[in-house]
Amino acid sequence: MTNLARRSLLRAAAAVPVASALGFPAIVRAASGPEFVFKYGNNLPLTHPLNVRSQEAANQVREASRGRMEIRIFPNNQLGGDTDMLAQVRSGGIEMFTPSALVVSTLAPSVAINAVGFAFADYDQVWRAMDGKLGAYVRAAMQKAGLESFEKMWDNGFRQTTTSTAPIVNAQNMRGLKIRVPVSPLSIDMFKGLGAAPTSLQFSEVYSSLQTHIVDAQENPLPIVQVAKLYEVQKYCSLTNHMWDGYWFVLNQRAWQRLPKDLQAIASDAFNQAAIKQRDDVRKLNDAAVADLQGKGLAINRPSPDTFRTALRQAGFYSQWQGRFGNEAWDLLEQSVGKLA
Ligand code: X2X
């Protein structure tokens, strides 16, 4: 071997972490790149805790797999809207996606059960259900629809209602309200049950639709109102807490099954640990969000849930969705939140 070649090899060896340099394959892997590259798409701005913590998890996977597995993140609808990314993760165009349960329900209706209107009263109830039997039930339904998922849901939050017209003080104020909702049959049904005029739009279209008054209202957790700057095109924020929404970290089934078991374990551990940290991030954001959004000009009010629940019962919303979800899922939900219908 010439001196030049020896010096080049030594420089390459020096560039690889010592622990890896002891095993020749690490140098070969570093040169040849990862064995598995997963593309992960989501619909949130880079600053949302979902992106912050998933990047940490991706870094952990790269380190723990010694470069064998790499996860490339495409945030903020870079790969298209929710509907596009859901189709891509099913087909294998991408390997990972974090749809709201509301959006996955277009594939498997029971997945939206965590979003039943005014069901969960607080996060204790949410995590007892979603980290327990109800979450396991939903994951099995997604698996039947061809989607694997990590055990721990990521938090989107309790959804609140913003408008450009008037505050929402009671269910009566919902009547005729032109409100945007995600691409979600349950969301459409719930707001129709309240007498509103809901329109399903991709999240990427929300800001411009509010700005041009295609719709006068939207509903989202406060951290989303903050990171998507929706306060710039809305005047009122009514803390309706009308549903809790979470993100499932879903994976293309064939891509997941092709992963060696050790890499499956590394990825699951990294993303489940990141989910718990992200939940705490969202809780802290929510604690500070009301004051922050008031400072940005939103008028905040806190309506009582009573008139909304009564309106939904009178519209037959709970009994109708108990029928759609089926008694097994509905009973699991009521074990956490009490009687709804
Ligand atoms: O589309 C929405 O409203 C959002 C961002 O909350 C979801 O991903 C469902």
Short mmCIF file of C-alpha atoms and ligand atoms in Angstrom, two decimals:
data_model
loop_
_atom_site.label_atom_id
_atom_site.label_comp_id
_atom_site.label_asym_id
_atom_site.label_seq_id
_atom_site.Cartn_x
_atom_site.Cartn_y
_atom_site.Cartn_z
CA MET A 1 0.00 0.00 0.00
CA THR A 2 1.45 3.43 -1.00
CA ASN A 3 2.06 6.07 1.70
CA LEU A 4 -0.70 8.22 0.14
CA ALA A 5 -3.24 5.37 0.30
CA ARG A 6 -2.22 4.56 3.89
CA ARG A 7 -2.59 8.24 4.90
CA SER A 8 -6.04 8.41 3.20
CA LEU A 9 -7.24 5.29 5.00
CA LEU A 10 -5.97 6.59 8.34
CA ARG A 11 -7.76 9.93 7.72
CA ALA A 12 -10.98 8.02 6.93
CA ALA A 13 -10.51 5.89 10.04
CA ALA A 14 -9.94 8.99 12.15
CA ALA A 15 -13.23 10.48 10.84
CA VAL A 16 -15.25 7.53 12.17
CA PRO A 17 -16.02 7.38 15.95
CA VAL A 18 -13.41 5.34 17.72
CA ALA A 19 -15.91 2.69 18.89
CA SER A 20 -16.86 2.14 15.27
CA ALA A 21 -13.32 2.33 13.93
CA LEU A 22 -12.55 -0.82 15.97
CA GLY A 23 -14.97 -2.75 13.78
CA PHE A 24 -13.94 -2.56 10.10
CA PRO A 25 -17.59 -2.85 8.92
CA ALA A 26 -18.33 0.59 10.50
CA ILE A 27 -15.81 2.18 8.13
CA VAL A 28 -17.38 0.31 5.20
CA ARG A 29 -20.90 1.34 6.39
CA ALA A 30 -19.84 4.96 6.81
CA ALA A 31 -18.52 4.88 3.26
CA SER A 32 -21.46 2.96 1.78
CA GLY A 33 -24.22 4.76 3.76
CA PRO A 34 -27.13 3.38 5.83
CA GLU A 35 -28.75 0.01 5.06
CA PHE A 36 -32.25 1.46 5.72
CA VAL A 37 -33.43 5.00 4.92
CA PHE A 38 -36.96 5.88 6.09
CA LYS A 39 -38.70 9.03 4.81
CA TYR A 40 -40.99 10.61 7.42
CA GLY A 41 -43.55 13.30 6.48
CA ASN A 42 -45.70 15.50 8.68
CA ASN A 43 -47.94 18.55 8.43
CA LEU A 44 -46.53 20.79 11.17
CA PRO A 45 -44.08 23.70 11.16
CA LEU A 46 -40.48 22.91 12.15
CA THR A 47 -40.85 24.69 15.50
CA HIS A 48 -43.68 22.45 16.78
CA PRO A 49 -42.53 19.97 19.49
CA LEU A 50 -43.54 17.14 17.15
CA ASN A 51 -40.67 18.06 14.81
CA VAL A 52 -38.23 18.96 17.58
CA ARG A 53 -38.65 15.62 19.36
CA SER A 54 -38.87 13.47 16.21
CA GLN A 55 -35.54 14.91 15.06
CA GLU A 56 -34.03 13.90 18.42
CA ALA A 57 -35.49 10.42 17.96
CA ALA A 58 -34.06 10.21 14.43
CA ASN A 59 -30.63 11.16 15.79
CA GLN A 60 -30.95 8.49 18.49
CA VAL A 61 -31.81 5.86 15.87
CA ARG A 62 -28.77 6.78 13.77
CA GLU A 63 -26.46 6.62 16.79
CA ALA A 64 -27.91 3.45 18.30
CA SER A 65 -27.90 1.64 14.93
CA ARG A 66 -24.31 2.78 14.27
CA GLY A 67 -25.40 4.35 10.99
CA ARG A 68 -27.34 1.32 9.72
CA MET A 69 -30.68 3.18 9.82
CA GLU A 70 -31.42 6.80 8.90
CA ILE A 71 -34.73 8.68 9.17
CA ARG A 72 -35.14 11.73 6.94
CA ILE A 73 -37.80 14.19 8.12
CA PHE A 74 -39.96 16.22 5.69
CA PRO A 75 -41.99 18.67 7.88
CA ASN A 76 -44.69 21.24 7.14
CA ASN A 77 -46.49 19.49 4.28
CA GLN A 78 -43.33 19.35 2.09
CA LEU A 79 -44.58 15.99 0.72
CA GLY A 80 -48.21 17.14 0.26
CA GLY A 81 -51.28 17.36 2.52
CA ASP A 82 -52.54 14.77 5.00
CA THR A 83 -54.51 12.89 2.33
CA ASP A 84 -51.42 12.68 0.08
CA MET A 85 -49.13 11.51 2.89
CA LEU A 86 -51.64 8.93 4.11
CA ALA A 87 -51.76 7.46 0.59
CA GLN A 88 -47.95 7.55 0.37
CA VAL A 89 -47.36 5.77 3.68
CA ARG A 90 -49.85 3.07 2.68
CA SER A 91 -48.23 2.56 -0.74
CA GLY A 92 -44.65 2.76 0.54
CA GLY A 93 -43.87 6.10 -1.13
CA ILE A 94 -42.84 7.19 2.34
CA GLU A 95 -42.20 4.95 5.34
CA MET A 96 -43.44 7.14 8.23
CA PHE A 97 -46.20 9.71 8.80
CA THR A 98 -47.87 11.29 11.84
CA PRO A 99 -51.54 11.76 10.96
CA SER A 100 -54.05 12.89 13.52
CA ALA A 101 -56.34 10.01 14.54
CA LEU A 102 -59.05 12.10 12.85
CA VAL A 103 -57.31 11.65 9.49
CA VAL A 104 -56.47 7.94 9.86
CA SER A 105 -60.19 7.33 10.52
CA THR A 106 -60.80 7.78 6.79
CA LEU A 107 -59.08 4.35 6.49
CA ALA A 108 -60.29 2.73 9.72
CA PRO A 109 -63.29 4.55 11.31
CA SER A 110 -62.67 3.33 14.87
CA VAL A 111 -59.32 5.17 14.97
CA ALA A 112 -61.14 8.49 15.58
CA ILE A 113 -62.72 7.27 18.83
CA ASN A 114 -60.37 9.42 20.94
CA ALA A 115 -61.92 12.48 19.26
CA VAL A 116 -65.54 11.90 20.32
CA GLY A 117 -66.88 15.36 21.23
CA PHE A 118 -66.55 16.38 24.87
CA ALA A 119 -65.50 12.84 25.90
CA PHE A 120 -62.13 13.31 27.64
CA ALA A 121 -62.18 15.81 30.53
CA ASP A 122 -58.40 15.89 31.13
CA TYR A 123 -55.05 14.31 30.26
CA ASP A 124 -55.27 11.67 33.02
CA GLN A 125 -58.30 10.24 31.22
CA VAL A 126 -56.60 10.60 27.80
CA TRP A 127 -53.41 8.70 28.59
CA ARG A 128 -55.17 6.06 30.73
CA ALA A 129 -57.23 5.19 27.65
CA MET A 130 -54.70 5.70 24.84
CA ASP A 131 -51.74 4.07 26.62
CA GLY A 132 -54.10 1.30 27.69
CA LYS A 133 -56.74 -0.97 26.19
CA LEU A 134 -58.37 1.62 23.89
CA GLY A 135 -55.00 2.52 22.34
CA ALA A 136 -54.21 -1.17 21.80
CA TYR A 137 -57.63 -1.65 20.18
CA VAL A 138 -57.02 1.27 17.79
CA ARG A 139 -53.50 0.07 16.88
CA ALA A 140 -54.92 -3.34 15.95
CA ALA A 141 -57.49 -1.62 13.71
CA MET A 142 -54.73 0.33 11.96
CA GLN A 143 -52.70 -2.85 11.50
CA LYS A 144 -55.68 -4.44 9.73
CA ALA A 145 -55.71 -1.34 7.47
CA GLY A 146 -52.03 -1.96 6.59
CA LEU A 147 -50.41 0.53 8.96
CA GLU A 148 -48.00 -0.34 11.76
CA SER A 149 -47.66 2.21 14.60
CA PHE A 150 -45.48 2.92 17.60
CA GLU A 151 -47.18 2.25 20.97
CA LYS A 152 -47.16 5.83 22.28
CA MET A 153 -49.39 8.51 20.71
CA TRP A 154 -47.99 12.01 20.31
CA ASP A 155 -50.06 14.90 21.66
CA ASN A 156 -51.83 17.42 19.44
CA GLY A 157 -53.99 18.68 22.30
CA PHE A 158 -57.53 19.65 23.26
CA ARG A 159 -59.04 21.43 20.28
CA GLN A 160 -60.28 25.02 20.74
CA THR A 161 -62.40 27.19 18.44
CA THR A 162 -61.16 30.43 16.84
CA THR A 163 -63.34 32.80 14.80
CA SER A 164 -63.09 36.12 12.97
CA THR A 165 -66.77 36.95 13.61
CA ALA A 166 -67.76 36.55 17.29
CA PRO A 167 -66.84 34.53 20.38
CA ILE A 168 -68.49 31.12 20.91
CA VAL A 169 -70.29 31.44 24.25
CA ASN A 170 -72.70 28.49 23.92
CA ALA A 171 -73.89 25.91 21.35
CA GLN A 172 -76.32 28.44 19.87
CA ASN A 173 -73.34 30.49 18.59
CA MET A 174 -72.27 27.55 16.43
CA ARG A 175 -75.40 27.74 14.29
CA GLY A 176 -74.48 28.52 10.67
CA LEU A 177 -70.79 29.07 11.55
CA LYS A 178 -68.57 28.55 8.47
CA ILE A 179 -65.84 26.51 10.17
CA ARG A 180 -62.90 24.55 8.73
CA VAL A 181 -62.26 21.08 10.10
CA PRO A 182 -59.64 18.44 9.12
CA VAL A 183 -60.45 15.76 6.53
CA SER A 184 -62.42 13.82 9.14
CA PRO A 185 -65.98 12.38 8.98
CA LEU A 186 -66.33 12.62 12.75
CA SER A 187 -65.39 16.33 12.79
CA ILE A 188 -67.88 17.10 10.00
CA ASP A 189 -70.60 15.18 11.86
CA MET A 190 -69.92 16.82 15.21
CA PHE A 191 -70.07 20.38 13.94
CA LYS A 192 -73.16 19.61 11.84
CA GLY A 193 -74.69 18.21 15.04
CA LEU A 194 -74.03 21.62 16.62
CA GLY A 195 -75.74 23.35 13.68
CA ALA A 196 -72.51 24.74 12.14
CA ALA A 197 -71.52 24.64 8.45
CA PRO A 198 -68.20 22.67 8.50
CA THR A 199 -65.82 22.37 5.52
CA SER A 200 -62.98 19.81 5.39
CA LEU A 201 -59.70 21.36 4.22
CA GLN A 202 -56.06 20.20 4.39
CA PHE A 203 -54.18 21.96 7.18
CA SER A 204 -51.90 23.56 4.56
CA GLU A 205 -54.95 25.54 3.32
CA VAL A 206 -56.21 26.80 6.71
CA TYR A 207 -54.34 30.12 7.00
CA SER A 208 -55.24 31.32 3.48
CA SER A 209 -58.87 30.13 3.81
CA LEU A 210 -59.27 32.21 6.98
CA GLN A 211 -57.45 35.18 5.44
CA THR A 212 -59.76 35.20 2.39
CA HIS A 213 -62.88 34.39 4.47
CA ILE A 214 -63.60 31.18 2.63
CA VAL A 215 -64.25 30.11 6.21
CA ASP A 216 -64.73 32.30 9.31
CA ALA A 217 -63.49 29.82 11.89
CA GLN A 218 -61.27 26.85 12.55
CA GLU A 219 -60.56 24.63 15.54
CA ASN A 220 -57.18 23.47 16.77
CA PRO A 221 -55.14 23.13 19.97
CA LEU A 222 -53.53 26.38 21.12
CA PRO A 223 -49.94 25.36 20.22
CA ILE A 224 -51.10 24.92 16.60
CA VAL A 225 -52.77 28.37 16.66
CA GLN A 226 -49.39 29.69 17.82
CA VAL A 227 -46.96 27.91 15.45
CA ALA A 228 -49.23 28.37 12.39
CA LYS A 229 -49.74 32.05 13.34
CA LEU A 230 -53.55 31.69 13.01
CA TYR A 231 -53.93 34.57 15.49
CA GLU A 232 -52.95 36.85 12.57
CA VAL A 233 -56.22 35.99 10.75
CA GLN A 234 -58.58 35.37 13.69
CA LYS A 235 -60.04 37.66 16.38
CA TYR A 236 -61.62 35.36 18.97
CA CYS A 237 -60.49 32.15 20.67
CA SER A 238 -63.13 30.24 22.62
CA LEU A 239 -61.71 27.49 24.85
CA THR A 240 -64.37 24.93 23.89
CA ASN A 241 -62.10 21.89 24.63
CA HIS A 242 -64.50 20.10 22.30
CA MET A 243 -62.24 17.11 21.58
CA TRP A 244 -58.80 15.72 22.39
CA ASP A 245 -56.65 15.00 19.35
CA GLY A 246 -53.47 12.98 19.05
CA TYR A 247 -51.01 11.87 16.38
CA TRP A 248 -50.27 8.21 15.70
CA PHE A 249 -46.73 7.59 14.45
CA VAL A 250 -47.63 5.22 11.60
CA LEU A 251 -45.29 3.16 9.41
CA ASN A 252 -45.63 1.38 6.10
CA GLN A 253 -46.23 -2.26 6.99
CA ARG A 254 -43.86 -3.86 4.42
CA ALA A 255 -41.04 -1.42 5.25
CA TRP A 256 -41.47 -2.17 8.97
CA GLN A 257 -41.52 -5.92 8.44
CA ARG A 258 -38.32 -5.71 6.36
CA LEU A 259 -36.48 -4.12 9.29
CA PRO A 260 -34.33 -6.52 11.36
CA LYS A 261 -35.74 -7.01 14.88
CA ASP A 262 -32.87 -5.08 16.53
CA LEU A 263 -33.59 -2.00 14.36
CA GLN A 264 -37.32 -2.30 15.08
CA ALA A 265 -36.50 -2.20 18.80
CA ILE A 266 -34.13 0.76 18.40
CA ALA A 267 -36.73 2.75 16.42
CA SER A 268 -39.60 1.89 18.79
CA ASP A 269 -37.61 2.84 21.88
CA ALA A 270 -36.41 6.14 20.38
CA PHE A 271 -39.83 7.29 19.15
CA ASN A 272 -41.80 6.10 22.20
CA GLN A 273 -39.37 7.93 24.52
CA ALA A 274 -39.64 11.03 22.30
CA ALA A 275 -43.45 10.86 22.44
CA ILE A 276 -43.41 11.14 26.25
CA LYS A 277 -41.11 14.18 26.05
CA GLN A 278 -43.30 15.76 23.34
CA ARG A 279 -46.40 15.34 25.51
CA ASP A 280 -44.68 17.33 28.26
CA ASP A 281 -43.63 19.99 25.74
CA VAL A 282 -47.25 20.43 24.58
CA ARG A 283 -48.46 20.63 28.20
CA LYS A 284 -45.97 23.42 28.92
CA LEU A 285 -46.95 25.25 25.69
CA ASN A 286 -50.62 25.02 26.65
CA ASP A 287 -49.92 26.41 30.14
CA ALA A 288 -48.40 29.57 28.60
CA ALA A 289 -50.49 29.80 25.42
CA VAL A 290 -53.54 31.75 26.69
CA ALA A 291 -51.45 34.70 27.89
CA ASP A 292 -49.28 34.54 24.77
CA LEU A 293 -52.27 34.56 22.40
CA GLN A 294 -53.97 37.38 24.33
CA GLY A 295 -50.74 39.33 23.89
CA LYS A 296 -51.01 38.64 20.14
CA GLY A 297 -54.51 40.16 20.05
CA LEU A 298 -56.89 37.20 20.43
CA ALA A 299 -59.90 37.75 22.71
CA ILE A 300 -60.14 34.60 24.86
CA ASN A 301 -63.33 33.24 26.49
CA ARG A 302 -64.12 30.01 28.39
CA PRO A 303 -67.58 28.62 27.47
CA SER A 304 -69.20 25.89 29.60
CA PRO A 305 -69.40 22.47 27.83
CA ASP A 306 -72.99 21.83 29.00
CA THR A 307 -74.95 23.38 26.12
CA PHE A 308 -72.67 21.69 23.56
CA ARG A 309 -73.09 18.22 25.10
CA THR A 310 -76.87 18.72 25.29
CA ALA A 311 -77.01 19.83 21.64
CA LEU A 312 -74.99 16.79 20.54
CA ARG A 313 -77.19 14.40 22.54
CA GLN A 314 -80.33 15.98 21.04
CA ALA A 315 -78.80 15.63 17.55
CA GLY A 316 -78.21 11.92 18.25
CA PHE A 317 -74.43 12.36 17.77
CA TYR A 318 -73.34 10.04 20.60
CA SER A 319 -75.77 7.21 19.82
CA GLN A 320 -74.95 7.44 16.10
CA TRP A 321 -71.20 7.21 16.69
CA GLN A 322 -71.61 4.45 19.27
CA GLY A 323 -73.18 2.49 16.44
CA ARG A 324 -70.37 3.38 13.99
CA PHE A 325 -67.54 2.59 16.43
CA GLY A 326 -69.20 -0.55 17.78
CA ASN A 327 -69.86 -1.53 21.40
CA GLU A 328 -66.38 -2.93 22.12
CA ALA A 329 -64.57 0.32 21.32
CA TRP A 330 -67.33 2.46 22.84
CA ASP A 331 -67.25 0.48 26.11
CA LEU A 332 -63.45 0.90 26.28
CA LEU A 333 -63.92 4.66 25.85
CA GLU A 334 -66.66 4.85 28.51
CA GLN A 335 -64.43 2.88 30.93
CA SER A 336 -62.19 5.97 30.90
CA VAL A 337 -64.69 8.84 30.60
CA GLY A 338 -68.00 7.54 31.96
CA LYS A 339 -71.35 7.28 30.20
CA LEU A 340 -71.67 9.49 27.10
CA ALA A 341 -74.77 8.54 25.06
O1 X2X B 1 -55.29 19.64 10.41
C1 X2X B 1 -55.35 20.00 11.61
O2 X2X B 1 -56.23 20.76 12.09
C2 X2X B 1 -54.30 19.46 12.56
C3 X2X B 1 -52.98 20.16 12.31
O3 X2X B 1 -54.70 19.64 13.90
C4 X2X B 1 -54.19 18.00 12.32
O4 X2X B 1 -53.14 17.49 11.97
C5 X2X B 1 -55.43 17.25 12.47
#
